[in-house]
Coordinates of N, CA and C in Angstrom, one line a residue:
M397 N 314.9 -143.6 104.5 CA 315.8 -142.4 104.7 C 314.5 -141.5 105.8
D398 N 315.0 -141.7 107.2 CA 314.3 -140.9 108.4 C 314.9 -139.5 108.3
I399 N 313.5 -138.4 108.5 CA 313.7 -137.2 108.5 C 313.8 -136.8 109.9
D400 N 314.7 -136.3 110.7 CA 314.8 -135.6 111.8 C 313.7 -134.2 111.9
I401 N 312.3 -134.3 112.2 CA 311.6 -133.3 112.1 C 312.5 -132.7 113.4
D402 N 312.9 -132.8 114.3 CA 313.1 -131.7 115.7 C 314.5 -130.7 114.4
Y403 N 315.4 -132.0 114.0 CA 316.5 -130.7 113.6 C 316.0 -130.0 112.5
E404 N 315.1 -130.3 111.6 CA 314.8 -129.6 110.4 C 314.2 -128.0 111.0
L405 N 313.4 -128.7 112.3 CA 312.8 -127.4 112.7 C 313.8 -126.3 113.4
D406 N 314.5 -126.8 113.9 CA 315.4 -126.3 114.6 C 316.4 -125.3 113.4
A407 N 316.6 -126.2 112.3 CA 317.3 -125.3 111.5 C 316.3 -124.3 110.8
V408 N 314.9 -124.5 110.5 CA 314.2 -123.7 109.9 C 314.1 -121.8 111.0
A409 N 314.2 -122.4 112.4 CA 314.1 -121.9 113.5 C 315.3 -120.6 113.1
R410 N 316.4 -121.0 113.3 CA 317.7 -120.7 113.3 C 317.5 -119.6 111.6
R411 N 317.4 -120.1 110.6 CA 317.3 -119.2 109.9 C 316.3 -118.0 109.5
V412 N 315.1 -118.3 110.5 CA 314.4 -117.4 110.7 C 314.8 -116.2 112.0
E413 N 315.8 -116.5 112.8 CA 316.1 -115.9 113.6 C 317.6 -115.0 113.2
Q414 N 317.9 -116.0 112.0 CA 319.2 -114.8 111.2 C 318.6 -114.0 110.5
T415 N 317.2 -114.4 109.6 CA 316.9 -113.4 108.8 C 316.3 -111.9 109.7
D416 N 315.6 -112.6 110.7 CA 314.9 -111.4 111.5 C 316.5 -110.1 111.9
Q417 N 317.4 -110.9 112.4 CA 318.2 -110.0 112.8 C 319.4 -109.2 111.7
Q418 N 319.4 -109.9 110.5 CA 319.8 -109.2 109.3 C 318.8 -107.9 109.1
A419 N 317.4 -108.4 108.8 CA 316.4 -107.4 108.6 C 317.1 -106.4 109.5
A420 N 316.5 -106.6 110.8 CA 316.4 -105.5 111.7 C 317.8 -104.8 111.6
A421 N 319.1 -105.1 111.4 CA 320.3 -104.1 111.1 C 320.1 -103.4 110.0
H422 N 319.5 -103.9 109.0 CA 319.0 -103.1 107.5 C 318.0 -101.7 107.8
L423 N 317.1 -102.3 109.0 CA 316.3 -101.2 109.3 C 316.5 -100.0 110.2
D424 N 317.9 -100.3 110.8 CA 318.4 -99.8 111.6 C 318.9 -98.3 111.1
R425 N 319.2 -98.5 109.9 CA 320.1 -97.5 109.1 C 318.9 -96.5 108.2
V426 N 317.3 -97.0 108.3 CA 316.6 -96.4 107.7 C 316.0 -95.2 108.4
G427 N 315.7 -94.2 108.4 CA 315.5 -93.1 108.9 C 314.4 -92.6 108.6
P428 N 314.0 -91.2 108.9 CA 312.9 -90.8 108.0 C 312.9 -89.9 106.6
V429 N 312.5 -89.6 106.2 CA 312.4 -88.8 104.7 C 311.7 -87.5 104.8
T430 N 312.6 -86.7 104.8 CA 312.1 -85.1 104.8 C 312.3 -84.4 103.4
G431 N 310.5 -83.8 103.0 CA 311.0 -82.8 101.9 C 310.4 -81.9 102.1
Q432 N 311.3 -80.9 101.5 CA 311.1 -79.4 101.8 C 311.0 -78.4 100.6
A433 N 310.3 -77.5 100.5 CA 309.9 -76.4 99.5 C 311.1 -75.9 99.4
S434 N 312.2 -75.5 98.6 CA 313.3 -75.0 98.3 C 313.3 -73.6 99.0
N435 N 312.2 -72.9 99.2 CA 312.3 -71.8 99.8 C 312.1 -71.9 101.2
G436 N 311.9 -72.9 101.7 CA 312.0 -73.5 102.9 C 310.6 -73.3 103.6
A437 N 309.2 -73.0 103.2 CA 308.5 -72.9 103.6 C 307.4 -73.9 103.9
V438 N 307.7 -74.4 103.2 CA 307.0 -75.7 103.6 C 307.8 -77.1 104.0
S439 N 307.8 -77.8 104.6 CA 308.3 -79.1 104.4 C 307.3 -80.0 105.7
V440 N 307.7 -81.4 105.0 CA 307.0 -82.4 105.8 C 308.0 -83.8 106.0
E441 N 307.4 -84.4 106.7 CA 308.5 -85.8 107.6 C 307.8 -86.9 107.2
V442 N 308.1 -87.7 106.5 CA 307.4 -89.2 106.5 C 308.4 -90.5 107.1
R443 N 308.3 -91.0 107.7 CA 308.6 -92.5 108.5 C 309.1 -93.7 107.4
P444 N 310.1 -94.7 107.7 CA 309.8 -95.7 106.8 C 309.0 -96.5 106.3
G445 N 308.1 -96.3 106.9 CA 307.1 -96.9 106.2 C 305.9 -96.3 105.8
G446 N 305.9 -95.1 105.6 CA 305.4 -94.5 104.5 C 303.9 -93.6 105.4
R447 N 304.4 -93.2 106.6 CA 303.2 -92.6 107.6 C 304.0 -91.6 107.9
L448 N 303.1 -90.1 107.1 CA 303.5 -88.3 107.3 C 303.4 -88.4 109.2
S449 N 304.2 -87.9 109.2 CA 304.8 -87.6 110.8 C 304.8 -86.4 111.3
A450 N 305.0 -85.3 110.0 CA 304.9 -84.0 110.9 C 305.2 -83.1 109.3
V451 N 304.3 -82.2 109.3 CA 304.0 -81.2 108.4 C 304.4 -79.2 109.2
H452 N 305.7 -78.9 108.9 CA 305.9 -77.7 109.0 C 306.0 -76.7 108.2
L453 N 305.2 -75.6 108.4 CA 304.7 -74.5 107.7 C 305.5 -73.1 108.1
T454 N 305.9 -72.2 107.4 CA 306.5 -71.0 107.8 C 305.2 -70.0 107.7
P455 N 305.3 -68.6 107.9 CA 304.4 -67.7 107.3 C 304.0 -67.5 106.1
A456 N 305.6 -67.2 105.6 CA 305.6 -67.3 104.1 C 304.6 -68.6 103.1
A457 N 304.6 -69.7 103.9 CA 303.9 -70.9 103.5 C 302.3 -70.4 103.1
L458 N 301.8 -69.5 103.8 CA 300.5 -68.8 103.8 C 300.1 -68.0 102.5
S459 N 300.9 -67.4 102.3 CA 300.9 -66.7 100.9 C 300.4 -66.8 99.7
G460 N 300.3 -67.5 99.4 CA 300.1 -68.5 98.1 C 298.5 -69.2 98.0
G461 N 298.0 -68.8 99.5 CA 296.7 -69.1 99.4 C 296.6 -70.8 99.6
A462 N 295.2 -71.0 100.5 CA 295.0 -72.5 101.1 C 295.4 -73.5 99.8
E463 N 294.8 -73.4 98.6 CA 294.8 -74.2 97.4 C 296.1 -74.8 97.3
A464 N 296.8 -73.6 96.9 CA 298.3 -74.0 96.9 C 299.2 -74.7 97.9
L465 N 298.6 -73.9 98.8 CA 299.6 -74.7 100.1 C 298.9 -76.1 100.0
A466 N 297.8 -76.8 100.0 CA 297.4 -77.8 100.1 C 297.9 -78.9 99.1
A467 N 298.3 -78.2 97.9 CA 298.7 -78.8 96.8 C 300.0 -79.3 97.1
Q468 N 301.0 -78.1 97.4 CA 302.3 -78.3 97.9 C 302.6 -79.4 98.9
I469 N 301.6 -79.4 99.7 CA 301.8 -80.2 101.4 C 301.5 -81.6 100.6
T470 N 300.6 -81.8 99.8 CA 300.4 -82.9 99.1 C 301.1 -83.8 98.2
A471 N 301.8 -82.9 97.7 CA 302.6 -83.1 96.3 C 304.2 -83.7 97.4
L472 N 304.6 -82.8 98.3 CA 305.8 -83.2 99.0 C 305.4 -84.7 99.8
A473 N 304.4 -84.6 100.3 CA 303.9 -86.0 101.4 C 304.3 -87.1 100.2
A474 N 303.6 -87.0 98.8 CA 303.9 -88.1 98.3 C 305.0 -88.8 97.9
Q475 N 306.0 -87.6 97.3 CA 307.4 -88.1 96.7 C 308.3 -88.4 98.2
A476 N 308.1 -88.0 99.6 CA 308.8 -88.2 100.4 C 308.1 -89.7 100.7
T477 N 306.9 -90.0 100.6 CA 306.3 -91.4 101.0 C 306.9 -92.4 99.6
R478 N 307.1 -91.7 98.4 CA 307.8 -92.7 97.6 C 309.2 -93.4 98.1
R479 N 310.0 -92.0 98.5 CA 311.3 -92.2 98.7 C 311.2 -93.2 100.1
A480 N 310.5 -92.9 100.9 CA 310.6 -94.1 102.1 C 310.3 -95.3 101.6
G481 N 309.5 -95.5 100.7 CA 309.1 -96.8 100.5 C 310.1 -97.3 99.5
A482 N 311.1 -96.4 98.8 CA 312.4 -97.0 98.1 C 313.6 -97.3 99.3
A483 N 313.4 -96.5 100.5 CA 314.6 -96.8 101.1 C 314.0 -98.2 102.1
M484 N 312.9 -98.2 102.2 CA 312.5 -99.8 102.9 C 313.0 -100.6 102.0
H485 N 312.7 -100.5 100.5 CA 313.4 -101.6 99.8 C 314.6 -101.8 99.9
Q486 N 315.4 -100.7 99.9 CA 316.6 -100.8 99.8 C 317.2 -101.7 101.2
A487 N 316.3 -101.2 101.8 CA 317.2 -101.9 103.4 C 316.6 -103.6 103.2
L488 N 315.5 -103.7 102.6 CA 315.0 -104.9 103.3 C 315.1 -106.2 101.7
A489 N 315.6 -105.6 100.8 CA 315.4 -106.2 99.6 C 316.9 -107.4 99.6
P490 N 318.1 -106.9 99.9 CA 319.3 -107.8 100.2 C 319.2 -109.0 101.2
V491 N 318.0 -108.8 102.1 CA 317.6 -109.5 103.3 C 316.6 -111.0 102.9
L492 N 316.1 -110.3 101.8 CA 315.0 -111.0 101.6 C 315.0 -112.0 100.4
G493 N 315.6 -111.2 99.4 CA 316.1 -111.8 98.2 C 315.2 -111.7 97.3
Q494 N 314.8 -112.5 95.9 CA 314.4 -112.2 94.7 C 312.6 -112.3 95.4
D495 N 312.3 -113.3 96.1 CA 310.6 -113.6 96.5 C 310.2 -112.5 97.4
G496 N 311.3 -112.3 98.3 CA 311.1 -111.3 99.0 C 311.2 -109.4 98.4
E497 N 311.6 -109.2 97.2 CA 311.5 -108.2 96.6 C 310.1 -108.1 96.2
R498 N 309.4 -109.0 95.8 CA 307.9 -109.2 95.0 C 307.0 -108.9 96.1
H499 N 307.0 -109.2 97.7 CA 306.8 -109.1 98.4 C 306.5 -108.0 98.9
L500 N 308.0 -107.2 98.8 CA 307.9 -105.4 98.7 C 307.2 -104.7 97.9
A501 N 307.3 -105.2 97.2 CA 306.3 -104.5 95.7 C 304.8 -104.4 96.1
S502 N 304.1 -105.6 96.3 CA 303.3 -105.6 96.9 C 302.8 -104.8 98.2
L503 N 303.7 -104.8 98.6 CA 303.3 -103.5 99.8 C 303.4 -102.1 99.7
G504 N 303.9 -101.7 98.4 CA 304.1 -100.3 98.0 C 305.7 -100.1 97.9
Y505 N 306.9 -101.2 98.8 CA 307.6 -100.4 98.6 C 308.8 -100.9 97.3
E506 N 309.0 -100.1 96.7 CA 309.6 -100.1 95.1 C 310.9 -99.2 95.1
P507 N 311.9 -99.4 94.1 CA 313.0 -98.7 94.3 C 312.5 -97.5 93.6
L508 N 313.1 -96.6 93.7 CA 313.3 -95.4 92.8 C 313.2 -95.6 91.0
D509 N 312.0 -95.0 90.4 CA 312.5 -95.2 89.3 C 313.3 -93.5 88.6
N510 N 314.4 -93.8 88.0 CA 315.2 -92.5 87.8 C 314.2 -92.0 86.6
D511 N 313.5 -92.4 85.9 CA 312.4 -91.7 84.7 C 311.8 -91.2 85.2
S512 N 311.5 -91.2 86.1 CA 309.8 -90.8 86.9 C 310.4 -89.1 87.2
P513 N 309.6 -88.1 86.8 CA 309.8 -86.8 87.1 C 309.8 -86.3 88.5
D514 N 310.4 -85.7 89.2 CA 310.6 -85.4 90.6 C 310.1 -84.5 90.6
I515 N 309.3 -83.4 91.8 CA 308.9 -82.4 92.6 C 310.1 -81.6 91.8
E516 N 309.9 -80.4 91.2 CA 310.7 -79.3 91.3 C 311.0 -78.4 92.3
D517 N 311.8 -77.9 92.5 CA 311.9 -77.0 93.2 C 311.9 -77.4 94.9
T518 N 312.6 -78.9 95.0 CA 312.3 -79.6 96.2 C 313.8 -79.9 96.7
V519 N 313.8 -80.0 98.0 CA 315.2 -80.6 98.6 C 314.6 -81.8 99.6
Y520 N 315.3 -82.9 99.1 CA 315.0 -83.8 100.1 C 316.2 -84.4 100.9
E521 N 315.9 -84.5 102.2 CA 316.8 -85.4 103.1 C 316.3 -87.1 103.5
S522 N 317.3 -87.6 102.9 CA 316.5 -89.0 102.8 C 318.1 -90.3 103.0
P523 N 318.0 -91.5 103.5 CA 318.8 -92.5 103.1 C 319.2 -92.3 102.0
L524 N 318.6 -92.3 101.2 CA 319.1 -92.8 100.0 C 319.8 -91.3 99.3
G525 N 319.9 -90.3 100.0 CA 320.6 -89.3 99.2 C 319.8 -88.3 98.3
P526 N 320.2 -87.7 97.7 CA 319.1 -86.6 96.9 C 318.8 -87.3 95.5
P527 N 317.6 -87.3 95.5 CA 317.1 -87.5 94.2 C 317.6 -87.5 93.0
H528 N 317.3 -88.5 92.1 CA 317.6 -88.2 90.6 C 317.0 -87.1 90.1
R529 N 317.9 -86.3 89.5 CA 317.0 -85.3 88.9 C 317.4 -85.4 86.9
R530 N 316.5 -85.4 86.1 CA 316.8 -85.9 84.6 C 317.2 -84.5 84.5
P531 N 318.0 -84.6 83.3 CA 318.7 -83.1 82.7 C 316.9 -82.6 81.8
R532 N 317.1 -81.3 81.9 CA 315.9 -80.6 81.2 C 316.0 -80.3 79.7
R533 N 314.9 -80.7 79.1 CA 315.3 -80.4 77.5 C 314.7 -79.2 76.6

């Protein structure tokens, strides 16, 4: 049985192109994730890959002192980064399949764990919608 190498290479190239187009279509729906303290004093924006792209402060943000402000910015950015990674996972996992999900996880793009605590007093705007909140005990 002879194998037509050119035909097989063309088939692989077609599959790669199709996967690339599907991934691009899914990524077009993923936008930035913003995290904002409910009082609106501090907000951050994280791009889909997890890069912090903006920090916005109001004069009220400075009233709690530098350490509290730094902690709030760090916490908001970390949570927004996790949500951005989850958005990337949600967009790419259907295209890449099970092996792709392992690769996404190795890059830090994992679905959100609904059992993990969320930052209290925070509002998120994300392609994933509002974060899951556990009932208080």
